[in-house]
Amino acid sequence: MFNKLLKLIVISAIFYQTPVYSKSTSFYDFNSRDLSNYFSGIVAFENRDNSDALKFFNSSKVLLNKHDSYLKRYVHSLVLEGKVAQAINIIKNSGNQDNSDFFEAYILLIADNLKKNNFIKAEKYLDQSLKFQSQNRFNLVIFETLRQYIFTFKNKKISSNEKNFGNISIITQAFQRCYLKKKNTRSSFLNLINNPNGDYSRYIFFYINYLIENKNINEAKAVAAKLEYLNSSLLLSQSKSWIDSDKYKEFNKIFSCNNHNDIISEFLFLISNLYSSQDDFEKSNFYLNLSNYLNPKFILNSSLVAENFYLNKEYQKAKKILKNFDKKFEFYYWFRIKKETQIIIKEKGYEDGINFISSKFNKIDDPNLKIVFDVANFYKNSKKYEKAIDYYTQIISSLGNETDIKSDLLYRRGGSYERLGNYKKSDEDLLHSLIINPDDAYVLNYLAYSWLERDYKINEAIEMLEKAYSY
């Protein structure tokens, strides 16, 4: 109802403006159907209903060269629907250059020319985008990083005039050296992976990829052997699985340092992640779809699109993306099952969700511990603590070392025992967890409040709380 009211107000404002104003903005020549479709598109676009927005914009294409804002919104809608090639063609065929004078238009034209190996033309469009670099905080990073990459692709060397963007520059340098087959590529990746100023574990995948491309299979195996399924990302878990199964060719199927499009695709994926971390899911999906345009082989990256749609409560769109992950991608297929379960829980409740994931889990032969861990967490969150305890116990029994992973599992199982009123076993698990990691604020806090609620060891509980809140 509100959307219809907003549409009526906007259209009324257009039709009842003065003749001078109408002529100056070109609306004087538009018919009511074009305007109605256009403003319906704006309302849908602003409400993040991009599919409807695109339908309305497609019905009002007469405005392409007559209204400055139309082409920008239309191009954005096309890219958000994954129609990147069509968006590029719209920009290239625009009869009004002013309409296509916006930052994302130049980025699309740069991507188009990179895909055609035309580095000179890509550089030309990059120069034209210079005026937009101060428009927001990410534009300058995008501009300068693309400038560095295009210089490397065109001249087969690294520019001596590079701006420093901290860790992004470290990532850029690693990929530049990898592309140029520099001897110090290995040290660049290791410096990145071991950087103490953030989590750069994603780049272990690219390091393994580099090692395999250079026939260093044993070193690639050694790197993968250090990974733990339980605390690794989706990409690294899938990488470890490929290595453990001797499926080395899978890496080159989705990425190669020798391919400049793959490298720029990964950079755009990084930008997409930065926007996603700021809850700007629209911009995130824009750059993610552009990343996919340059390297459609890296289908695993679309997990971020599904996550963005889920967080934005666009569940049908999320489910459509999730269908990309079949059983040949073991961990991404399980990610699909988990996300579909979460959607069922949102739409129908925990009981239906837990029934769905249980039925899928029971069909898996010899499930990986990471999958067992996820099922245990689902049972715990749905308050089926006995089942959760069974699965946590299964994992704990398989772990020999007193690691942080084991500490976390003991915390989760101890919390489940506490919910069932089995305080003896709960205390045993939580205290064991603190023996492994005595400074874990979550465990200290949980155990302390459990004791206080039972009027048990009051002084020790207060000391634990003080220690927990000191971190």
mmCIF file of N, CA, C and O in Angstrom, residues 106-180:
data_model
loop_
_atom_site.group_PDB
_atom_site.id
_atom_site.type_symbol
_atom_site.label_atom_id
_atom_site.label_comp_id
_atom_site.label_asym_id
_atom_site.label_seq_id
_atom_site.Cartn_x
_atom_site.Cartn_y
_atom_site.Cartn_z
ATOM 1 N N TYR A 106 32.141 2.594 -15.838
ATOM 2 C CA TYR A 106 33.530 2.436 -16.266
ATOM 3 C C TYR A 106 34.118 1.107 -15.798
ATOM 4 O O TYR A 106 34.898 0.480 -16.524
ATOM 5 N N ILE A 107 33.742 0.674 -14.609
ATOM 6 C CA ILE A 107 34.227 -0.622 -14.114
ATOM 7 C C ILE A 107 33.734 -1.749 -15.024
ATOM 8 O O ILE A 107 34.478 -2.682 -15.344
ATOM 9 N N LEU A 108 32.495 -1.647 -15.466
ATOM 10 C CA LEU A 108 31.945 -2.652 -16.385
ATOM 11 C C LEU A 108 32.688 -2.641 -17.721
ATOM 12 O O LEU A 108 32.998 -3.699 -18.287
ATOM 13 N N LEU A 109 32.996 -1.451 -18.230
ATOM 14 C CA LEU A 109 33.720 -1.350 -19.498
ATOM 15 C C LEU A 109 35.154 -1.857 -19.361
ATOM 16 O O LEU A 109 35.709 -2.460 -20.286
ATOM 17 N N ILE A 110 35.748 -1.622 -18.194
ATOM 18 C CA ILE A 110 37.091 -2.151 -17.925
ATOM 19 C C ILE A 110 37.057 -3.679 -17.932
ATOM 20 O O ILE A 110 37.901 -4.335 -18.551
ATOM 21 N N ALA A 111 36.064 -4.241 -17.243
ATOM 22 C CA ALA A 111 35.927 -5.703 -17.200
ATOM 23 C C ALA A 111 35.724 -6.272 -18.603
ATOM 24 O O ALA A 111 36.306 -7.307 -18.956
ATOM 25 N N ASP A 112 34.928 -5.593 -19.400
ATOM 26 C CA ASP A 112 34.663 -6.033 -20.771
ATOM 27 C C ASP A 112 35.951 -6.100 -21.579
ATOM 28 O O ASP A 112 36.202 -7.075 -22.302
ATOM 29 N N ASN A 113 36.791 -5.088 -21.448
ATOM 30 C CA ASN A 113 38.029 -5.051 -22.222
ATOM 31 C C ASN A 113 39.104 -5.972 -21.662
ATOM 32 O O ASN A 113 39.926 -6.500 -22.419
ATOM 33 N N LEU A 114 39.097 -6.198 -20.358
ATOM 34 C CA LEU A 114 40.007 -7.188 -19.792
ATOM 35 C C LEU A 114 39.667 -8.572 -20.328
ATOM 36 O O LEU A 114 40.557 -9.369 -20.648
ATOM 37 N N LYS A 115 38.368 -8.845 -20.428
ATOM 38 C CA LYS A 115 37.936 -10.146 -20.943
ATOM 39 C C LYS A 115 38.354 -10.317 -22.400
ATOM 40 O O LYS A 115 38.577 -11.439 -22.864
ATOM 41 N N LYS A 116 38.480 -9.202 -23.118
ATOM 42 C CA LYS A 116 38.894 -9.248 -24.521
ATOM 43 C C LYS A 116 40.404 -9.069 -24.675
ATOM 44 O O LYS A 116 40.905 -8.897 -25.801
ATOM 45 N N ASN A 117 41.130 -9.060 -23.546
ATOM 46 C CA ASN A 117 42.594 -8.888 -23.537
ATOM 47 C C ASN A 117 43.038 -7.540 -24.101
ATOM 48 O O ASN A 117 44.175 -7.402 -24.569
ATOM 49 N N ASN A 118 42.155 -6.554 -24.044
ATOM 50 C CA ASN A 118 42.493 -5.217 -24.555
ATOM 51 C C ASN A 118 42.886 -4.334 -23.365
ATOM 52 O O ASN A 118 42.078 -3.569 -22.838
ATOM 53 N N PHE A 119 44.151 -4.451 -22.959
ATOM 54 C CA PHE A 119 44.614 -3.736 -21.776
ATOM 55 C C PHE A 119 44.691 -2.221 -22.011
ATOM 56 O O PHE A 119 44.486 -1.442 -21.088
ATOM 57 N N ILE A 120 44.992 -1.831 -23.241
ATOM 58 C CA ILE A 120 45.107 -0.394 -23.547
ATOM 59 C C ILE A 120 43.755 0.296 -23.375
ATOM 60 O O ILE A 120 43.643 1.363 -22.762
ATOM 61 N N LYS A 121 42.704 -0.341 -23.897
ATOM 62 C CA LYS A 121 41.367 0.256 -23.778
ATOM 63 C C LYS A 121 40.877 0.193 -22.328
ATOM 64 O O LYS A 121 40.196 1.109 -21.853
ATOM 65 N N ALA A 122 41.214 -0.884 -21.620
ATOM 66 C CA ALA A 122 40.843 -0.990 -20.201
ATOM 67 C C ALA A 122 41.484 0.143 -19.418
ATOM 68 O O ALA A 122 40.848 0.761 -18.549
ATOM 69 N N GLU A 123 42.738 0.433 -19.736
ATOM 70 C CA GLU A 123 43.455 1.530 -19.068
ATOM 71 C C GLU A 123 42.823 2.878 -19.387
ATOM 72 O O GLU A 123 42.725 3.759 -18.527
ATOM 73 N N LYS A 124 42.342 3.036 -20.613
ATOM 74 C CA LYS A 124 41.688 4.279 -21.034
ATOM 75 C C LYS A 124 40.418 4.522 -20.206
ATOM 76 O O LYS A 124 40.190 5.634 -19.700
ATOM 77 N N TYR A 125 39.597 3.477 -20.057
ATOM 78 C CA TYR A 125 38.374 3.632 -19.266
ATOM 79 C C TYR A 125 38.688 3.845 -17.786
ATOM 80 O O TYR A 125 37.978 4.573 -17.088
ATOM 81 N N LEU A 126 39.771 3.236 -17.324
ATOM 82 C CA LEU A 126 40.176 3.447 -15.934
ATOM 83 C C LEU A 126 40.535 4.909 -15.705
ATOM 84 O O LEU A 126 40.139 5.505 -14.695
ATOM 85 N N ASP A 127 41.272 5.495 -16.636
ATOM 86 C CA ASP A 127 41.635 6.915 -16.522
ATOM 87 C C ASP A 127 40.394 7.799 -16.484
ATOM 88 O O ASP A 127 40.350 8.797 -15.748
ATOM 89 N N GLN A 128 39.374 7.431 -17.253
ATOM 90 C CA GLN A 128 38.144 8.224 -17.287
ATOM 91 C C GLN A 128 37.361 8.124 -15.981
ATOM 92 O O GLN A 128 36.558 8.996 -15.657
ATOM 93 N N SER A 129 37.602 7.046 -15.221
ATOM 94 C CA SER A 129 36.899 6.872 -13.944
ATOM 95 C C SER A 129 37.567 7.615 -12.791
ATOM 96 O O SER A 129 37.049 7.627 -11.672
ATOM 97 N N LEU A 130 38.723 8.227 -13.079
ATOM 98 C CA LEU A 130 39.513 8.889 -12.028
ATOM 99 C C LEU A 130 38.700 9.910 -11.236
ATOM 100 O O LEU A 130 38.849 10.028 -10.020
ATOM 101 N N LYS A 131 37.820 10.623 -11.895
ATOM 102 C CA LYS A 131 37.056 11.693 -11.244
ATOM 103 C C LYS A 131 36.106 11.174 -10.168
ATOM 104 O O LYS A 131 35.596 11.946 -9.355
ATOM 105 N N PHE A 132 35.850 9.860 -10.164
ATOM 106 C CA PHE A 132 34.913 9.295 -9.183
ATOM 107 C C PHE A 132 35.617 8.649 -7.985
ATOM 108 O O PHE A 132 34.955 8.107 -7.113
ATOM 109 N N GLN A 133 36.951 8.720 -7.951
ATOM 110 C CA GLN A 133 37.665 7.960 -6.931
ATOM 111 C C GLN A 133 37.412 8.467 -5.517
ATOM 112 O O GLN A 133 37.564 7.721 -4.552
ATOM 113 N N SER A 134 37.001 9.716 -5.375
ATOM 114 C CA SER A 134 36.726 10.262 -4.037
ATOM 115 C C SER A 134 35.242 10.168 -3.663
ATOM 116 O O SER A 134 34.821 10.659 -2.622
ATOM 117 N N GLN A 135 34.449 9.520 -4.528
ATOM 118 C CA GLN A 135 33.006 9.437 -4.314
ATOM 119 C C GLN A 135 32.657 8.638 -3.064
ATOM 120 O O GLN A 135 31.735 8.963 -2.338
ATOM 121 N N ASN A 136 33.390 7.550 -2.810
ATOM 122 C CA ASN A 136 33.258 6.814 -1.555
ATOM 123 C C ASN A 136 34.593 6.167 -1.216
ATOM 124 O O ASN A 136 35.524 6.171 -2.031
ATOM 125 N N ARG A 137 34.694 5.597 -0.041
ATOM 126 C CA ARG A 137 36.002 5.139 0.453
ATOM 127 C C ARG A 137 36.553 3.945 -0.313
ATOM 128 O O ARG A 137 37.765 3.707 -0.286
ATOM 129 N N PHE A 138 35.703 3.185 -1.011
ATOM 130 C CA PHE A 138 36.190 2.022 -1.739
ATOM 131 C C PHE A 138 36.619 2.348 -3.167
ATOM 132 O O PHE A 138 37.424 1.614 -3.748
ATOM 133 N N ASN A 139 36.084 3.424 -3.737
ATOM 134 C CA ASN A 139 36.393 3.743 -5.134
ATOM 135 C C ASN A 139 37.884 3.949 -5.373
ATOM 136 O O ASN A 139 38.434 3.518 -6.385
ATOM 137 N N LEU A 140 38.544 4.644 -4.442
ATOM 138 C CA LEU A 140 39.981 4.910 -4.597
ATOM 139 C C LEU A 140 40.768 3.595 -4.577
ATOM 140 O O LEU A 140 41.686 3.398 -5.381
ATOM 141 N N VAL A 141 40.397 2.700 -3.677
ATOM 142 C CA VAL A 141 41.067 1.396 -3.587
ATOM 143 C C VAL A 141 40.864 0.612 -4.882
ATOM 144 O O VAL A 141 41.812 0.018 -5.424
ATOM 145 N N ILE A 142 39.633 0.613 -5.393
ATOM 146 C CA ILE A 142 39.328 -0.105 -6.640
ATOM 147 C C ILE A 142 40.130 0.490 -7.791
ATOM 148 O O ILE A 142 40.765 -0.239 -8.570
ATOM 149 N N PHE A 143 40.121 1.817 -7.888
ATOM 150 C CA PHE A 143 40.831 2.501 -8.981
ATOM 151 C C PHE A 143 42.322 2.186 -8.959
ATOM 152 O O PHE A 143 42.905 1.771 -9.964
ATOM 153 N N GLU A 144 42.958 2.394 -7.805
ATOM 154 C CA GLU A 144 44.409 2.232 -7.718
ATOM 155 C C GLU A 144 44.835 0.776 -7.894
ATOM 156 O O GLU A 144 45.854 0.485 -8.531
ATOM 157 N N THR A 145 44.055 -0.148 -7.343
ATOM 158 C CA THR A 145 44.415 -1.563 -7.467
ATOM 159 C C THR A 145 44.263 -2.033 -8.914
ATOM 160 O O THR A 145 45.124 -2.756 -9.430
ATOM 161 N N LEU A 146 43.191 -1.615 -9.577
ATOM 162 C CA LEU A 146 43.036 -1.957 -10.992
ATOM 163 C C LEU A 146 44.153 -1.340 -11.830
ATOM 164 O O LEU A 146 44.656 -1.967 -12.774
ATOM 165 N N ARG A 147 44.554 -0.135 -11.471
ATOM 166 C CA ARG A 147 45.656 0.521 -12.192
ATOM 167 C C ARG A 147 46.938 -0.312 -12.085
ATOM 168 O O ARG A 147 47.652 -0.529 -13.070
ATOM 169 N N GLN A 148 47.222 -0.804 -10.874
ATOM 170 C CA GLN A 148 48.423 -1.618 -10.662
ATOM 171 C C GLN A 148 48.353 -2.923 -11.456
ATOM 172 O O GLN A 148 49.330 -3.330 -12.095
ATOM 173 N N TYR A 149 47.197 -3.564 -11.404
ATOM 174 C CA TYR A 149 47.047 -4.836 -12.115
ATOM 175 C C TYR A 149 47.163 -4.647 -13.632
ATOM 176 O O TYR A 149 47.859 -5.416 -14.312
ATOM 177 N N ILE A 150 46.466 -3.655 -14.168
ATOM 178 C CA ILE A 150 46.489 -3.448 -15.622
ATOM 179 C C ILE A 150 47.896 -3.111 -16.100
ATOM 180 O O ILE A 150 48.332 -3.578 -17.159
ATOM 181 N N PHE A 151 48.622 -2.342 -15.293
ATOM 182 C CA PHE A 151 50.024 -2.043 -15.641
ATOM 183 C C PHE A 151 50.823 -3.344 -15.735
ATOM 184 O O PHE A 151 51.607 -3.550 -16.673
ATOM 185 N N THR A 152 50.637 -4.220 -14.761
ATOM 186 C CA THR A 152 51.354 -5.501 -14.746
ATOM 187 C C THR A 152 50.975 -6.361 -15.933
ATOM 188 O O THR A 152 51.842 -6.950 -16.597
ATOM 189 N N PHE A 153 49.689 -6.447 -16.248
ATOM 190 C CA PHE A 153 49.237 -7.267 -17.373
ATOM 191 C C PHE A 153 49.787 -6.727 -18.705
ATOM 192 O O PHE A 153 50.170 -7.506 -19.584
ATOM 193 N N LYS A 154 49.813 -5.417 -18.829
ATOM 194 C CA LYS A 154 50.210 -4.793 -20.093
ATOM 195 C C LYS A 154 51.725 -4.790 -20.289
ATOM 196 O O LYS A 154 52.216 -5.050 -21.390
ATOM 197 N N ASN A 155 52.461 -4.525 -19.209
ATOM 198 C CA ASN A 155 53.915 -4.340 -19.322
ATOM 199 C C ASN A 155 54.737 -5.525 -18.819
ATOM 200 O O ASN A 155 55.960 -5.505 -18.887
ATOM 201 N N LYS A 156 54.044 -6.518 -18.259
ATOM 202 C CA LYS A 156 54.704 -7.724 -17.734
ATOM 203 C C LYS A 156 55.768 -7.384 -16.684
ATOM 204 O O LYS A 156 56.829 -7.993 -16.608
ATOM 205 N N LYS A 157 55.425 -6.418 -15.867
ATOM 206 C CA LYS A 157 56.276 -6.063 -14.734
ATOM 207 C C LYS A 157 55.430 -5.321 -13.708
ATOM 208 O O LYS A 157 54.299 -4.905 -13.995
ATOM 209 N N ILE A 158 55.980 -5.159 -12.506
ATOM 210 C CA ILE A 158 55.269 -4.474 -11.431
ATOM 211 C C ILE A 158 55.702 -3.013 -11.408
ATOM 212 O O ILE A 158 56.897 -2.706 -11.471
ATOM 213 N N SER A 159 54.735 -2.124 -11.329
ATOM 214 C CA SER A 159 55.019 -0.689 -11.329
ATOM 215 C C SER A 159 55.787 -0.295 -10.069
ATOM 216 O O SER A 159 55.539 -0.813 -8.980
ATOM 217 N N SER A 160 56.715 0.637 -10.237
ATOM 218 C CA SER A 160 57.465 1.156 -9.080
ATOM 219 C C SER A 160 56.704 2.280 -8.389
ATOM 220 O O SER A 160 57.085 2.726 -7.312
ATOM 221 N N ASN A 161 55.614 2.705 -9.013
ATOM 222 C CA ASN A 161 54.814 3.809 -8.468
ATOM 223 C C ASN A 161 53.470 3.268 -7.978
ATOM 224 O O ASN A 161 52.438 3.448 -8.614
ATOM 225 N N GLU A 162 53.490 2.578 -6.850
ATOM 226 C CA GLU A 162 52.272 1.965 -6.327
ATOM 227 C C GLU A 162 51.904 2.550 -4.971
ATOM 228 O O GLU A 162 52.760 2.693 -4.097
ATOM 229 N N LYS A 163 50.636 2.901 -4.810
ATOM 230 C CA LYS A 163 50.163 3.383 -3.523
ATOM 231 C C LYS A 163 49.979 2.212 -2.570
ATOM 232 O O LYS A 163 49.649 1.105 -2.991
ATOM 233 N N ASN A 164 50.189 2.481 -1.294
ATOM 234 C CA ASN A 164 50.115 1.426 -0.290
ATOM 235 C C ASN A 164 48.753 1.449 0.394
ATOM 236 O O ASN A 164 48.404 2.408 1.066
ATOM 237 N N PHE A 165 48.000 0.363 0.211
ATOM 238 C CA PHE A 165 46.711 0.206 0.881
ATOM 239 C C PHE A 165 46.771 -0.909 1.920
ATOM 240 O O PHE A 165 45.812 -1.631 2.138
ATOM 241 N N GLY A 166 47.945 -1.027 2.546
ATOM 242 C CA GLY A 166 48.096 -1.996 3.629
ATOM 243 C C GLY A 166 47.966 -3.420 3.134
ATOM 244 O O GLY A 166 48.632 -3.831 2.179
ATOM 245 N N ASN A 167 47.092 -4.182 3.754
ATOM 246 C CA ASN A 167 46.970 -5.617 3.456
ATOM 247 C C ASN A 167 46.431 -5.886 2.056
ATOM 248 O O ASN A 167 46.752 -6.914 1.455
ATOM 249 N N ILE A 168 45.612 -4.964 1.532
ATOM 250 C CA ILE A 168 45.130 -5.140 0.154
ATOM 251 C C ILE A 168 46.313 -5.093 -0.809
ATOM 252 O O ILE A 168 46.363 -5.853 -1.786
ATOM 253 N N SER A 169 47.275 -4.242 -0.518
ATOM 254 C CA SER A 169 48.461 -4.153 -1.371
ATOM 255 C C SER A 169 49.318 -5.416 -1.268
ATOM 256 O O SER A 169 49.933 -5.835 -2.253
ATOM 257 N N ILE A 170 49.348 -6.028 -0.081
ATOM 258 C CA ILE A 170 50.089 -7.281 0.092
ATOM 259 C C ILE A 170 49.448 -8.383 -0.748
ATOM 260 O O ILE A 170 50.131 -9.182 -1.400
ATOM 261 N N ILE A 171 48.114 -8.406 -0.757
ATOM 262 C CA ILE A 171 47.381 -9.384 -1.585
ATOM 263 C C ILE A 171 47.673 -9.138 -3.067
ATOM 264 O O ILE A 171 47.973 -10.080 -3.824
ATOM 265 N N THR A 172 47.591 -7.883 -3.480
ATOM 266 C CA THR A 172 47.839 -7.515 -4.877
ATOM 267 C C THR A 172 49.233 -7.941 -5.314
ATOM 268 O O THR A 172 49.420 -8.523 -6.391
ATOM 269 N N GLN A 173 50.210 -7.666 -4.474
ATOM 270 C CA GLN A 173 51.597 -7.998 -4.811
ATOM 271 C C GLN A 173 51.793 -9.504 -4.975
ATOM 272 O O GLN A 173 52.496 -9.957 -5.890
ATOM 273 N N ALA A 174 51.148 -10.284 -4.115
ATOM 274 C CA ALA A 174 51.263 -11.746 -4.217
ATOM 275 C C ALA A 174 50.727 -12.241 -5.557
ATOM 276 O O ALA A 174 51.361 -13.074 -6.228
ATOM 277 N N PHE A 175 49.575 -11.712 -5.983
ATOM 278 C CA PHE A 175 48.992 -12.154 -7.250
ATOM 279 C C PHE A 175 49.775 -11.621 -8.447
ATOM 280 O O PHE A 175 49.882 -12.306 -9.477
ATOM 281 N N GLN A 176 50.318 -10.411 -8.339
ATOM 282 C CA GLN A 176 51.152 -9.887 -9.424
ATOM 283 C C GLN A 176 52.373 -10.778 -9.634
ATOM 284 O O GLN A 176 52.735 -11.118 -10.761
ATOM 285 N N ARG A 177 53.028 -11.147 -8.548
ATOM 286 C CA ARG A 177 54.225 -11.995 -8.642
ATOM 287 C C ARG A 177 53.874 -13.387 -9.162
ATOM 288 O O ARG A 177 54.635 -13.972 -9.931
ATOM 289 N N CYS A 178 52.738 -13.878 -8.738
ATOM 290 C CA CYS A 178 52.276 -15.180 -9.221
ATOM 291 C C CYS A 178 52.025 -15.133 -10.726
ATOM 292 O O CYS A 178 52.424 -16.038 -11.470
ATOM 293 N N TYR A 179 51.394 -14.074 -11.196
ATOM 294 C CA TYR A 179 51.103 -13.892 -12.623
ATOM 295 C C TYR A 179 52.388 -13.825 -13.439
ATOM 296 O O TYR A 179 52.476 -14.397 -14.529
ATOM 297 N N LEU A 180 53.390 -13.124 -12.887
ATOM 298 C CA LEU A 180 54.664 -12.948 -13.595
ATOM 299 C C LEU A 180 55.627 -14.108 -13.382
ATOM 300 O O LEU A 180 56.754 -14.086 -13.900
#
